[in-house]
CSV table of C-alpha atoms in Angstrom, one decimal:
chain,number,residue,atom,x,y,z
B,12,UNK,CA,135.0,105.1,118.3
B,13,UNK,CA,131.1,104.7,118.2
B,14,UNK,CA,131.0,103.7,121.9
B,15,UNK,CA,129.5,100.3,121.1
B,16,UNK,CA,131.6,97.4,122.2
B,17,UNK,CA,131.6,94.0,120.8
B,18,UNK,CA,133.5,90.9,122.0
B,19,UNK,CA,135.1,88.9,120.8
B,20,UNK,CA,136.6,90.6,117.7
B,21,UNK,CA,137.3,87.2,116.2
B,22,UNK,CA,135.7,83.8,116.7
B,23,UNK,CA,136.8,80.5,115.0
B,24,UNK,CA,134.7,77.5,115.7
B,25,UNK,CA,133.7,74.1,114.1
B,26,UNK,CA,130.4,73.0,112.6
B,27,UNK,CA,127.6,72.1,115.1
B,28,UNK,CA,129.0,74.2,117.9
B,29,UNK,CA,127.4,77.1,119.7
B,30,UNK,CA,128.8,80.5,120.4
B,31,UNK,CA,127.9,83.7,122.1
B,32,UNK,CA,128.6,87.2,120.7
B,33,UNK,CA,128.3,90.0,123.2
B,34,UNK,CA,127.5,93.6,122.8
B,35,UNK,CA,127.6,96.6,125.0
B,36,UNK,CA,125.5,99.7,123.6
B,37,UNK,CA,126.5,103.2,123.9
B,38,UNK,CA,125.9,104.9,127.1
B,39,UNK,CA,122.3,105.9,127.3
B,40,UNK,CA,121.1,103.9,124.3
B,41,UNK,CA,118.1,101.7,124.9
B,42,UNK,CA,117.9,99.9,121.7
B,43,UNK,CA,120.2,97.2,120.4
B,44,UNK,CA,120.2,95.7,116.8
B,45,UNK,CA,122.1,92.7,115.5
B,46,UNK,CA,123.2,92.5,111.7
B,47,UNK,CA,124.9,89.9,109.7
B,48,UNK,CA,127.1,90.9,107.0
B,49,UNK,CA,128.2,88.3,104.4
B,50,UNK,CA,129.6,88.6,100.8
B,51,UNK,CA,126.6,87.0,99.2
B,52,UNK,CA,123.8,88.4,101.5
B,53,UNK,CA,125.0,91.9,102.3
B,54,UNK,CA,124.0,93.5,105.5
B,55,UNK,CA,121.1,91.6,106.8
B,56,UNK,CA,119.0,92.7,109.9
B,57,UNK,CA,118.6,90.0,112.5
B,58,UNK,CA,116.7,91.3,115.5
B,59,UNK,CA,116.3,94.4,117.7
B,60,UNK,CA,115.7,94.9,121.3
B,61,UNK,CA,114.5,98.0,123.2
B,62,UNK,CA,115.0,98.2,127.0
B,63,UNK,CA,115.0,94.5,127.4
B,64,UNK,CA,112.1,93.7,125.1
B,65,UNK,CA,112.2,92.3,121.6
B,66,UNK,CA,111.0,95.0,119.1
B,67,UNK,CA,111.5,93.7,115.7
B,68,UNK,CA,112.7,90.5,113.9
B,69,UNK,CA,114.4,90.2,110.6
B,70,UNK,CA,116.0,87.2,108.8
B,71,UNK,CA,117.1,85.5,111.9
B,72,UNK,CA,117.4,81.7,111.7
B,73,UNK,CA,115.7,79.7,114.4
B,74,UNK,CA,119.2,78.3,115.4
B,75,UNK,CA,119.9,81.9,116.5
B,76,UNK,CA,118.6,83.6,119.3
B,77,UNK,CA,119.2,86.8,121.3
B,78,UNK,CA,118.4,88.6,124.5
B,79,UNK,CA,119.0,92.1,126.1
B,80,UNK,CA,119.8,92.2,129.8
B,81,UNK,CA,118.7,94.7,132.5
B,82,UNK,CA,122.0,96.5,132.1
B,83,UNK,CA,121.2,96.9,128.4
B,84,UNK,CA,123.9,94.8,127.1
B,85,UNK,CA,122.9,92.1,124.6
B,86,UNK,CA,124.0,88.6,123.6
B,87,UNK,CA,123.5,86.9,120.2
B,88,UNK,CA,123.6,83.1,120.6
B,89,UNK,CA,124.2,81.0,117.5
B,90,UNK,CA,124.0,77.3,117.7
B,91,UNK,CA,124.4,74.2,115.5
B,92,UNK,CA,126.7,76.3,113.4
B,93,UNK,CA,127.0,75.7,109.7
B,94,UNK,CA,129.7,76.8,107.3
B,95,UNK,CA,127.3,79.3,105.9
B,96,UNK,CA,127.0,81.1,109.1
B,97,UNK,CA,130.6,82.5,108.7
B,98,UNK,CA,130.0,86.3,108.5
B,99,UNK,CA,130.7,89.4,110.3
B,100,UNK,CA,128.2,90.1,113.0
B,101,UNK,CA,127.5,93.6,113.9
B,102,UNK,CA,125.7,95.1,116.9
B,103,UNK,CA,124.4,98.7,116.7
B,104,UNK,CA,122.6,100.9,119.2
B,105,UNK,CA,120.3,103.9,119.2
B,106,UNK,CA,118.8,106.1,121.7
B,107,UNK,CA,115.3,105.0,121.2
B,108,UNK,CA,113.5,103.0,118.6
B,109,UNK,CA,111.6,103.9,115.5
B,110,UNK,CA,112.0,105.2,112.0
B,111,UNK,CA,114.8,107.6,111.8
B,112,UNK,CA,117.0,106.6,114.7
B,113,UNK,CA,120.6,106.9,114.0
B,114,UNK,CA,122.5,103.7,114.5
B,115,UNK,CA,125.9,103.4,115.9
B,116,UNK,CA,127.8,100.4,115.1
B,117,UNK,CA,130.3,98.4,117.0
B,118,UNK,CA,133.4,97.0,115.1
B,119,UNK,CA,131.9,93.6,114.7
B,120,UNK,CA,132.6,90.0,115.4
B,121,UNK,CA,134.1,88.0,112.6
B,122,UNK,CA,132.9,84.5,112.9
B,123,UNK,CA,134.6,81.8,110.9
B,124,UNK,CA,132.9,78.2,111.2
B,125,UNK,CA,135.4,75.5,109.8
D,3,UNK,CA,112.0,94.6,94.1
D,4,UNK,CA,115.1,96.0,95.9
D,5,UNK,CA,114.1,98.7,98.5
D,6,UNK,CA,117.6,100.4,98.2
D,7,UNK,CA,119.5,100.1,95.0
D,8,UNK,CA,123.2,100.9,94.8
D,9,UNK,CA,123.9,100.0,91.1
D,10,UNK,CA,127.6,100.9,91.4
D,11,UNK,CA,129.4,97.8,93.0
D,12,UNK,CA,132.8,99.3,92.6
D,13,UNK,CA,134.2,102.5,91.7
D,14,UNK,CA,137.8,103.6,91.3
D,15,UNK,CA,139.0,107.2,90.8
D,16,UNK,CA,142.3,109.0,91.0
D,17,UNK,CA,142.9,111.0,94.1
D,18,UNK,CA,141.5,114.6,93.8
D,19,UNK,CA,138.8,113.6,91.4
D,20,UNK,CA,135.2,114.1,92.3
D,21,UNK,CA,133.0,111.0,92.5
D,22,UNK,CA,129.3,110.4,93.0
D,23,UNK,CA,127.8,107.4,94.4
D,24,UNK,CA,124.3,106.6,93.4
D,25,UNK,CA,121.2,105.5,95.6
D,26,UNK,CA,117.8,104.7,94.4
D,27,UNK,CA,115.1,103.8,97.0
D,28,UNK,CA,111.6,102.5,96.7
D,29,UNK,CA,108.9,103.1,99.4
D,30,UNK,CA,105.1,103.7,99.7
D,31,UNK,CA,105.5,105.6,102.9
D,32,UNK,CA,105.2,109.4,102.8
D,33,UNK,CA,107.4,109.8,105.9
D,34,UNK,CA,110.7,108.0,105.8
D,35,UNK,CA,114.3,108.5,106.3
D,36,UNK,CA,117.5,107.9,104.2
D,37,UNK,CA,120.9,107.4,105.6
D,38,UNK,CA,124.5,106.9,104.3
D,39,UNK,CA,127.0,104.9,106.2
D,40,UNK,CA,130.7,104.3,105.6
D,41,UNK,CA,132.6,101.2,106.2
D,42,UNK,CA,136.3,101.7,106.0
D,43,UNK,CA,138.8,98.9,105.9
D,44,UNK,CA,138.8,98.6,109.6
D,45,UNK,CA,135.2,97.3,109.3
D,46,UNK,CA,133.2,99.6,111.5
D,47,UNK,CA,130.2,101.2,110.0
D,48,UNK,CA,130.2,104.9,110.5
D,49,UNK,CA,127.0,107.2,110.3
D,50,UNK,CA,127.5,109.9,107.7
D,51,UNK,CA,124.1,111.5,107.2
D,52,UNK,CA,120.4,111.3,107.9
D,53,UNK,CA,117.6,112.9,105.7
D,54,UNK,CA,114.0,112.9,106.2
D,55,UNK,CA,111.6,112.7,103.4
D,56,UNK,CA,110.3,116.2,104.0
D,57,UNK,CA,113.6,117.9,103.7
D,58,UNK,CA,114.9,118.0,100.1
D,59,UNK,CA,117.4,120.6,100.6
D,60,UNK,CA,120.9,119.4,99.5
D,61,UNK,CA,123.4,119.3,102.3
D,62,UNK,CA,127.2,119.9,102.2
D,63,UNK,CA,129.7,118.9,104.9
D,64,UNK,CA,133.2,119.7,103.9
D,65,UNK,CA,134.0,117.5,100.8
D,66,UNK,CA,130.8,115.7,101.1
D,67,UNK,CA,127.5,116.6,99.6
D,68,UNK,CA,124.2,114.8,99.3
D,69,UNK,CA,121.5,115.4,96.7
D,70,UNK,CA,118.0,114.1,97.6
D,71,UNK,CA,115.5,114.1,94.8
D,72,UNK,CA,112.1,112.7,95.7
D,73,UNK,CA,110.9,113.0,92.0
D,74,UNK,CA,113.6,110.4,91.1
D,75,UNK,CA,113.5,108.5,94.5
D,76,UNK,CA,117.3,109.2,94.7
D,77,UNK,CA,119.8,110.1,97.4
D,78,UNK,CA,123.1,110.4,95.8
D,79,UNK,CA,126.4,111.1,97.6
D,80,UNK,CA,129.3,113.2,96.1
D,81,UNK,CA,132.8,113.5,97.3
D,82,UNK,CA,134.7,116.3,96.0
D,83,UNK,CA,138.5,116.3,95.6
D,84,UNK,CA,138.7,112.7,96.9
D,85,UNK,CA,141.3,111.5,99.2
D,86,UNK,CA,142.9,108.1,99.8
D,87,UNK,CA,141.2,108.0,103.3
D,88,UNK,CA,137.8,108.0,101.5
D,89,UNK,CA,138.5,104.5,100.3
D,90,UNK,CA,135.6,102.5,101.8
D,91,UNK,CA,132.4,100.7,101.1
D,92,UNK,CA,129.5,103.1,101.4
D,93,UNK,CA,125.9,102.0,102.2
D,94,UNK,CA,122.8,103.7,101.6
D,95,UNK,CA,119.8,102.9,103.8
D,96,UNK,CA,116.0,103.5,104.0
D,97,UNK,CA,114.1,103.7,107.2
D,98,UNK,CA,110.4,103.4,106.8
D,99,UNK,CA,107.3,102.1,108.6
D,100,UNK,CA,105.6,103.0,111.9
D,101,UNK,CA,103.8,101.6,114.7
D,102,UNK,CA,106.2,98.7,115.6
D,103,UNK,CA,106.8,98.0,111.9
D,104,UNK,CA,109.8,100.2,111.4
D,105,UNK,CA,112.4,98.7,109.1
D,106,UNK,CA,115.9,99.8,108.1
D,107,UNK,CA,117.1,98.3,104.9
D,108,UNK,CA,120.6,98.7,103.6
D,109,UNK,CA,121.6,98.7,100.0
D,110,UNK,CA,124.4,96.3,98.8
D,111,UNK,CA,127.0,99.0,99.1
D,112,UNK,CA,129.4,100.6,96.7
D,113,UNK,CA,133.2,99.9,97.2
D,114,UNK,CA,135.1,103.1,96.4
D,115,UNK,CA,138.9,103.0,95.9
D,116,UNK,CA,140.8,106.2,95.7
D,117,UNK,CA,144.0,105.7,93.6
D,118,UNK,CA,146.9,107.8,94.9
C-alpha cells in the first residue's frame, strides 16, 4: 500500500459529461501529480501541484483542470468527456518537488466513457 | 526522439530463468535521475529503484539488479531466477531539468510474463 488514496476506483459515464477524480496524498507529502495511462499513449503526465500551487503542466487538455486544496488533497476535473478520454488516471505524491523525487502512486481510477 | 526507450514490448520467460529488461534514455543534462517502476496486474505502480547520474555503481536487491552505463545511456534491469509474481509491466523513467522545469518521462513499458 503506497499510502496514496484515489476515489473512485471505477467510473462509467457518457460522452459530454463531467466527472471529478479525487486523490489524497501520502501523509506528509506536499506534491501531487496526475497521470493518464492509455493503451495508445502510455503514461502521460498531466499536471503537478506543490503545496497548493500548480508547479508543472504536461499534456493536459483544456477540458481538464485540477486543484490542490489546503489539506493537500487534489481533484482532477474532466469535462465534455469524449470516448478517447477513457483511460486509467493515476495520482501520485512525493515529499517535495524537483528532479529525483520518488513518486508514490495510487491504485488509479479507471474511467470509461460510453 | 523518445526520451526513454524500452524496445522490448513484451517478454515471456519460463519460471526460474533470468531476464533482462532494457532501457535506453536520452538527455542533455549532466544531473538526472533514472527510475524503474513495476505495475502488477492489480494496476498500482510500485517504485523499485532510483539512481542518480553520478552513481554508476550497479545495484543488487535480492533477485533484482540494475546496470547503469552512462557510456551507452542505458539503465537495464535484470531479474534472476524469475518467479510468477514478477509478472508485471515494468517502466523505466527519466527525471531531468531544474529550476521549475523538472520533468519525469516514462518509457512505454515492458510487459513481462513468467510462465510457470
